[in-house]
Amino acid sequence: MDIDDILADIDREALPQESLDLQELTRAWVTERVAPELLPYPDALMERVSARIRRQIELVEEQTGNMDPKTNFSLIIIQTELERFKFLVRSFLRARIAKVLIRVRKQYLSAHHALLSSHYQASFLSQFPPLLQRLDDTAGGVSMVDAPDLDSAVFVRVLKDVGVVSVEGTDTIFEMQRGDVFVVRWRVVRERVLVGDAELI
Amino acid sequence: MALPLPRGLTPPEVAFICEMELVTVIPRQRLDALELLGGPTPALRPPHRNNIPLWLALLLKRQRRANIVPPPWLQPAALSAILEFETKHAKDVFSPPPKLPPSADGSNMTSPPFLPSSTADAPPDALPYHWLELGEMLLNAAPDDFEEPDQVRRLMRDLREVRMAKLRAGVDVLDAGGGVKMNGVGGMEVAEGRAFIGGVIDGLRKIGASREQSRREGEADGGANGYGRTADYDDDEMDV
């Protein structure tokens, strides 16, 4: 550990919870906007952030009547930042809703599909050779079932030395070191992103 | 309610993130410290320099309450040196970005836009993650804070073209497995290249999916029987 490390650690510890939460919220938002699937909801973080937003709104409401030009300008800054925070939270939630809707739609579709497949079975599929009767075939690399593509490519920044990573089913092997940026399948780095060793960008 | 946007950040969203970068200002008026949602801001006392988030610096600048000190890498000499490196020394890769701060025990997870890579004491020899967005925003909002804004603008445009060409040429090395290293790529460049680069990798993967599938099954079988190496060897033979 040299002096840089010590300084960096002290720097980091000096950050107030508010700043750490802003970093975490920003990262959660980017991850949700970029990842192909719905990720765990950061309960504690969202509770802290919403409580602070609520208090800040109250503060603005109390001080709006104040005509002192100096307070007035501070209020403009506070409100500008408030809007930025509200945007972050809203966009984060809307990105999640978009993914949840896909889930709900999937429930509807599976009910619909059950009806449809029994109808197909009764009317014509039963007369096909057994090999062609399946509706969930993945032959030829084309799946008949549509699901979130966990193999789609993502951009990722490595925050902690991870070591050598291989992509199952291919010859691709690469080393992930702190500071590196890679384009890689989501499935390969998913766990690393969830524990915080890497972040999506 | 649901966000009607495709996966990946849009350029305005990247700019929004960039506005959280710290920049150095020289206040022209006093401003008390403020308790903001994202943490406290320092009290501003002319003529003392302070680091504040870019969105706040732009607001103060617009009201002529402060001047912004362009980061050292946004000076013509620094940009020329980086441009020369990008064209002469690193023909296929981007110039190296500023290093992440050391993290001895692996607990320092701070990354752009929360690193001070665009303040007055940032390193002059590396383009930070938000170089393009930050440079353009400063040139638009505070051209009078630059000594030679036109020169900076020209160098930024050259850098952008050189790096876009690299991004396009990099498609040659893409393959189905991904795992392509892109150190030094910028935020706006990711936003612009994501659909194309991601599309190429995903497309290649779908073309090779059945081959990959059979290979994965082969690996699983081989592993179960303890003959993994032999099975792989046979596979290679067949390809020849």
Short mmCIF file of N, CA, C and O in Angstrom, two decimals, chain B residues 116-192:
data_model
loop_
_atom_site.label_atom_id
_atom_site.label_comp_id
_atom_site.label_asym_id
_atom_site.label_seq_id
_atom_site.Cartn_x
_atom_site.Cartn_y
_atom_site.Cartn_z
N PRO B 116 -12.52 13.05 -10.46
CA PRO B 116 -12.15 14.42 -10.88
C PRO B 116 -11.23 14.41 -12.10
O PRO B 116 -10.08 14.78 -12.01
N SER B 117 -11.76 13.99 -13.26
CA SER B 117 -10.90 13.88 -14.43
C SER B 117 -11.00 15.10 -15.34
O SER B 117 -10.36 15.16 -16.38
N SER B 118 -11.82 16.09 -14.95
CA SER B 118 -11.95 17.28 -15.78
C SER B 118 -11.82 18.56 -14.96
O SER B 118 -12.26 19.62 -15.37
N THR B 119 -11.23 18.45 -13.78
CA THR B 119 -10.97 19.64 -12.97
C THR B 119 -9.65 20.26 -13.43
O THR B 119 -8.96 19.72 -14.29
N ALA B 120 -9.31 21.41 -12.85
CA ALA B 120 -8.12 22.14 -13.30
C ALA B 120 -6.84 21.36 -13.02
O ALA B 120 -5.82 21.60 -13.67
N ASP B 121 -6.87 20.39 -12.07
CA ASP B 121 -5.65 19.64 -11.81
C ASP B 121 -5.72 18.21 -12.34
O ASP B 121 -4.97 17.33 -11.90
N ALA B 122 -6.59 17.97 -13.31
CA ALA B 122 -6.68 16.66 -13.95
C ALA B 122 -5.44 16.46 -14.84
O ALA B 122 -4.81 17.43 -15.25
N PRO B 123 -5.09 15.20 -15.14
CA PRO B 123 -3.91 14.98 -15.99
C PRO B 123 -4.14 15.52 -17.40
O PRO B 123 -5.26 15.43 -17.92
N PRO B 124 -3.10 16.11 -18.03
CA PRO B 124 -3.26 16.71 -19.35
C PRO B 124 -3.12 15.72 -20.50
O PRO B 124 -3.39 16.06 -21.64
N ASP B 125 -2.68 14.50 -20.19
CA ASP B 125 -2.26 13.63 -21.29
C ASP B 125 -3.24 12.50 -21.60
O ASP B 125 -2.90 11.54 -22.27
N ALA B 126 -4.47 12.57 -21.09
CA ALA B 126 -5.42 11.50 -21.35
C ALA B 126 -6.83 12.05 -21.51
O ALA B 126 -7.24 12.94 -20.77
N LEU B 127 -7.57 11.50 -22.49
CA LEU B 127 -8.96 11.91 -22.67
C LEU B 127 -9.83 11.12 -21.71
O LEU B 127 -9.86 9.90 -21.75
N PRO B 128 -10.58 11.81 -20.82
CA PRO B 128 -11.45 11.08 -19.90
C PRO B 128 -12.69 10.55 -20.62
O PRO B 128 -12.93 10.88 -21.79
N TYR B 129 -13.45 9.72 -19.91
CA TYR B 129 -14.61 9.02 -20.50
C TYR B 129 -15.58 9.99 -21.18
O TYR B 129 -16.11 9.70 -22.25
N HIS B 130 -15.82 11.15 -20.58
CA HIS B 130 -16.82 12.07 -21.15
C HIS B 130 -16.15 13.22 -21.92
O HIS B 130 -16.68 14.33 -21.97
N TRP B 131 -15.00 12.96 -22.54
CA TRP B 131 -14.24 14.04 -23.18
C TRP B 131 -15.04 14.80 -24.22
O TRP B 131 -15.05 16.02 -24.25
N LEU B 132 -15.76 14.06 -25.06
CA LEU B 132 -16.44 14.70 -26.19
C LEU B 132 -17.59 15.58 -25.72
O LEU B 132 -17.70 16.76 -26.11
N GLU B 133 -18.44 15.01 -24.85
CA GLU B 133 -19.61 15.74 -24.38
C GLU B 133 -19.17 16.97 -23.58
O GLU B 133 -19.69 18.08 -23.77
N LEU B 134 -18.20 16.73 -22.67
CA LEU B 134 -17.76 17.82 -21.80
C LEU B 134 -17.12 18.93 -22.61
O LEU B 134 -17.40 20.12 -22.41
N GLY B 135 -16.27 18.56 -23.56
CA GLY B 135 -15.61 19.55 -24.40
C GLY B 135 -16.62 20.38 -25.18
O GLY B 135 -16.53 21.61 -25.22
N GLU B 136 -17.61 19.70 -25.76
CA GLU B 136 -18.59 20.44 -26.56
C GLU B 136 -19.44 21.35 -25.70
O GLU B 136 -19.75 22.47 -26.08
N MET B 137 -19.82 20.86 -24.52
CA MET B 137 -20.64 21.69 -23.64
C MET B 137 -19.88 22.94 -23.20
O MET B 137 -20.44 24.04 -23.18
N LEU B 138 -18.61 22.77 -22.86
CA LEU B 138 -17.82 23.93 -22.42
C LEU B 138 -17.62 24.91 -23.58
O LEU B 138 -17.71 26.12 -23.41
N LEU B 139 -17.35 24.38 -24.78
CA LEU B 139 -17.14 25.27 -25.92
C LEU B 139 -18.41 26.04 -26.25
O LEU B 139 -18.36 27.19 -26.69
N ASN B 140 -19.57 25.41 -26.05
CA ASN B 140 -20.83 26.09 -26.33
C ASN B 140 -21.16 27.13 -25.28
O ASN B 140 -21.59 28.24 -25.60
N ALA B 141 -20.99 26.75 -23.99
CA ALA B 141 -21.48 27.60 -22.92
C ALA B 141 -20.45 28.63 -22.48
O ALA B 141 -20.81 29.69 -21.97
N ALA B 142 -19.16 28.31 -22.66
CA ALA B 142 -18.13 29.19 -22.11
C ALA B 142 -16.97 29.41 -23.07
O ALA B 142 -15.81 29.27 -22.68
N PRO B 143 -17.25 29.74 -24.34
CA PRO B 143 -16.13 29.90 -25.30
C PRO B 143 -15.15 30.99 -24.84
O PRO B 143 -13.95 30.91 -25.12
N ASP B 144 -15.66 31.99 -24.09
CA ASP B 144 -14.80 33.09 -23.66
C ASP B 144 -13.84 32.68 -22.54
O ASP B 144 -12.94 33.45 -22.19
N ASP B 145 -14.04 31.48 -21.97
CA ASP B 145 -13.10 31.00 -20.95
C ASP B 145 -11.93 30.24 -21.57
O ASP B 145 -11.03 29.81 -20.85
N PHE B 146 -11.95 30.06 -22.89
CA PHE B 146 -10.83 29.44 -23.59
C PHE B 146 -9.94 30.52 -24.19
O PHE B 146 -10.44 31.57 -24.59
N GLU B 147 -8.64 30.22 -24.26
CA GLU B 147 -7.76 31.18 -24.92
C GLU B 147 -7.92 31.11 -26.43
O GLU B 147 -7.94 32.12 -27.12
N GLU B 148 -8.01 29.87 -26.95
CA GLU B 148 -8.16 29.70 -28.40
C GLU B 148 -9.29 28.73 -28.69
O GLU B 148 -9.04 27.58 -29.08
N PRO B 149 -10.53 29.18 -28.54
CA PRO B 149 -11.66 28.25 -28.70
C PRO B 149 -11.72 27.60 -30.08
O PRO B 149 -12.07 26.43 -30.20
N ASP B 150 -11.38 28.36 -31.12
CA ASP B 150 -11.49 27.80 -32.47
C ASP B 150 -10.48 26.68 -32.68
O ASP B 150 -10.78 25.65 -33.29
N GLN B 151 -9.29 26.91 -32.15
CA GLN B 151 -8.24 25.89 -32.24
C GLN B 151 -8.68 24.61 -31.51
O GLN B 151 -8.53 23.50 -32.03
N VAL B 152 -9.26 24.79 -30.31
CA VAL B 152 -9.73 23.65 -29.54
C VAL B 152 -10.84 22.92 -30.30
O VAL B 152 -10.85 21.69 -30.40
N ARG B 153 -11.74 23.69 -30.88
CA ARG B 153 -12.84 23.11 -31.64
C ARG B 153 -12.32 22.25 -32.79
O ARG B 153 -12.78 21.14 -33.03
N ARG B 154 -11.31 22.80 -33.51
CA ARG B 154 -10.76 22.09 -34.66
C ARG B 154 -10.10 20.78 -34.22
O ARG B 154 -10.32 19.73 -34.82
N LEU B 155 -9.33 20.85 -33.14
CA LEU B 155 -8.66 19.64 -32.67
C LEU B 155 -9.67 18.60 -32.17
O LEU B 155 -9.50 17.40 -32.40
N MET B 156 -10.71 19.06 -31.52
CA MET B 156 -11.76 18.14 -31.05
C MET B 156 -12.39 17.41 -32.24
O MET B 156 -12.66 16.22 -32.19
N ARG B 157 -12.63 18.20 -33.31
CA ARG B 157 -13.26 17.59 -34.49
C ARG B 157 -12.33 16.55 -35.12
O ARG B 157 -12.76 15.45 -35.48
N ASP B 158 -11.04 16.88 -35.20
CA ASP B 158 -10.08 15.92 -35.76
C ASP B 158 -10.03 14.65 -34.92
O ASP B 158 -10.05 13.54 -35.45
N LEU B 159 -9.96 14.83 -33.59
CA LEU B 159 -9.91 13.68 -32.69
C LEU B 159 -11.14 12.80 -32.87
O LEU B 159 -11.06 11.59 -32.93
N ARG B 160 -12.26 13.47 -32.97
CA ARG B 160 -13.51 12.73 -33.11
C ARG B 160 -13.50 11.88 -34.37
O ARG B 160 -13.89 10.72 -34.36
N GLU B 161 -13.02 12.49 -35.48
CA GLU B 161 -13.00 11.75 -36.74
C GLU B 161 -12.04 10.57 -36.68
O GLU B 161 -12.37 9.46 -37.12
N VAL B 162 -10.84 10.81 -36.15
CA VAL B 162 -9.86 9.73 -36.06
C VAL B 162 -10.42 8.57 -35.24
O VAL B 162 -10.31 7.40 -35.61
N ARG B 163 -11.07 8.91 -34.12
CA ARG B 163 -11.56 7.86 -33.23
C ARG B 163 -12.79 7.16 -33.79
O ARG B 163 -12.96 5.95 -33.61
N MET B 164 -13.66 7.89 -34.50
CA MET B 164 -14.80 7.24 -35.14
C MET B 164 -14.32 6.24 -36.18
O MET B 164 -14.89 5.15 -36.33
N ALA B 165 -13.27 6.62 -36.93
CA ALA B 165 -12.72 5.71 -37.94
C ALA B 165 -12.21 4.43 -37.27
O ALA B 165 -12.42 3.32 -37.77
N LYS B 166 -11.59 4.58 -36.10
CA LYS B 166 -11.10 3.40 -35.38
C LYS B 166 -12.26 2.52 -34.93
O LYS B 166 -12.18 1.30 -34.99
N LEU B 167 -13.32 3.18 -34.46
CA LEU B 167 -14.49 2.43 -33.99
C LEU B 167 -15.05 1.60 -35.15
O LEU B 167 -15.40 0.43 -34.98
N ARG B 168 -15.10 2.21 -36.34
CA ARG B 168 -15.63 1.49 -37.50
C ARG B 168 -14.69 0.38 -37.93
O ARG B 168 -15.10 -0.73 -38.23
N ALA B 169 -13.38 0.68 -37.95
CA ALA B 169 -12.40 -0.32 -38.38
C ALA B 169 -12.36 -1.48 -37.40
O ALA B 169 -12.07 -2.62 -37.77
N GLY B 170 -12.68 -1.20 -36.13
CA GLY B 170 -12.63 -2.23 -35.10
C GLY B 170 -13.62 -3.35 -35.34
O GLY B 170 -13.50 -4.43 -34.75
N VAL B 171 -14.60 -3.11 -36.23
CA VAL B 171 -15.60 -4.14 -36.51
C VAL B 171 -14.93 -5.40 -37.05
O VAL B 171 -15.41 -6.51 -36.83
N ASP B 172 -13.78 -5.26 -37.70
CA ASP B 172 -13.07 -6.41 -38.26
C ASP B 172 -12.72 -7.44 -37.20
O ASP B 172 -12.65 -8.63 -37.48
N VAL B 173 -12.42 -6.98 -35.97
CA VAL B 173 -11.97 -7.92 -34.95
C VAL B 173 -13.14 -8.49 -34.14
O VAL B 173 -12.94 -9.32 -33.27
N LEU B 174 -14.36 -8.01 -34.42
CA LEU B 174 -15.50 -8.52 -33.64
C LEU B 174 -15.73 -9.98 -34.01
O LEU B 174 -15.58 -10.38 -35.15
N ASP B 175 -16.10 -10.78 -33.02
CA ASP B 175 -16.54 -12.13 -33.34
C ASP B 175 -17.69 -12.51 -32.42
O ASP B 175 -18.09 -11.74 -31.54
N ALA B 176 -18.21 -13.70 -32.63
CA ALA B 176 -19.43 -14.10 -31.93
C ALA B 176 -19.24 -14.15 -30.41
O ALA B 176 -20.17 -13.90 -29.66
N GLY B 177 -18.03 -14.45 -29.97
CA GLY B 177 -17.80 -14.59 -28.54
C GLY B 177 -17.79 -13.27 -27.80
O GLY B 177 -17.96 -13.23 -26.60
N GLY B 178 -17.55 -12.17 -28.53
CA GLY B 178 -17.40 -10.89 -27.85
C GLY B 178 -16.05 -10.85 -27.15
O GLY B 178 -15.08 -11.43 -27.63
N GLY B 179 -16.00 -10.21 -25.99
CA GLY B 179 -14.73 -10.14 -25.27
C GLY B 179 -13.76 -9.22 -25.99
O GLY B 179 -12.56 -9.42 -25.94
N VAL B 180 -14.30 -8.18 -26.66
CA VAL B 180 -13.44 -7.25 -27.37
C VAL B 180 -13.06 -6.11 -26.43
O VAL B 180 -13.93 -5.48 -25.84
N LYS B 181 -11.76 -5.87 -26.31
CA LYS B 181 -11.31 -4.82 -25.41
C LYS B 181 -11.45 -3.46 -26.10
O LYS B 181 -11.05 -3.31 -27.25
N MET B 182 -12.01 -2.49 -25.41
CA MET B 182 -12.19 -1.16 -26.00
C MET B 182 -11.76 -0.08 -25.02
O MET B 182 -12.44 0.93 -24.85
N ASN B 183 -10.64 -0.29 -24.35
CA ASN B 183 -10.15 0.70 -23.38
C ASN B 183 -10.01 2.07 -24.02
O ASN B 183 -9.52 2.18 -25.15
N GLY B 184 -10.45 3.09 -23.31
CA GLY B 184 -10.29 4.45 -23.80
C GLY B 184 -11.49 4.95 -24.58
O GLY B 184 -11.54 6.12 -24.94
N VAL B 185 -12.47 4.10 -24.83
CA VAL B 185 -13.65 4.54 -25.58
C VAL B 185 -14.42 5.55 -24.73
O VAL B 185 -14.42 5.47 -23.50
N GLY B 186 -15.04 6.53 -25.38
CA GLY B 186 -15.76 7.57 -24.66
C GLY B 186 -17.25 7.26 -24.53
O GLY B 186 -17.79 6.42 -25.25
N GLY B 187 -17.91 7.96 -23.58
CA GLY B 187 -19.33 7.72 -23.32
C GLY B 187 -20.20 7.94 -24.54
O GLY B 187 -21.07 7.13 -24.86
N MET B 188 -19.96 9.06 -25.25
CA MET B 188 -20.78 9.34 -26.42
C MET B 188 -20.47 8.34 -27.52
O MET B 188 -21.35 7.96 -28.30
N GLU B 189 -19.22 7.91 -27.59
CA GLU B 189 -18.84 6.93 -28.61
C GLU B 189 -19.51 5.58 -28.36
O GLU B 189 -19.93 4.89 -29.29
N VAL B 190 -19.66 5.23 -27.08
CA VAL B 190 -20.38 4.00 -26.75
C VAL B 190 -21.83 4.13 -27.19
O VAL B 190 -22.40 3.24 -27.82
N ALA B 191 -22.44 5.29 -26.89
CA ALA B 191 -23.85 5.50 -27.23
C ALA B 191 -24.05 5.39 -28.74
O ALA B 191 -25.03 4.81 -29.22
N GLU B 192 -23.10 5.94 -29.50
CA GLU B 192 -23.25 5.94 -30.95
C GLU B 192 -22.94 4.56 -31.55
O GLU B 192 -23.53 4.17 -32.55
#
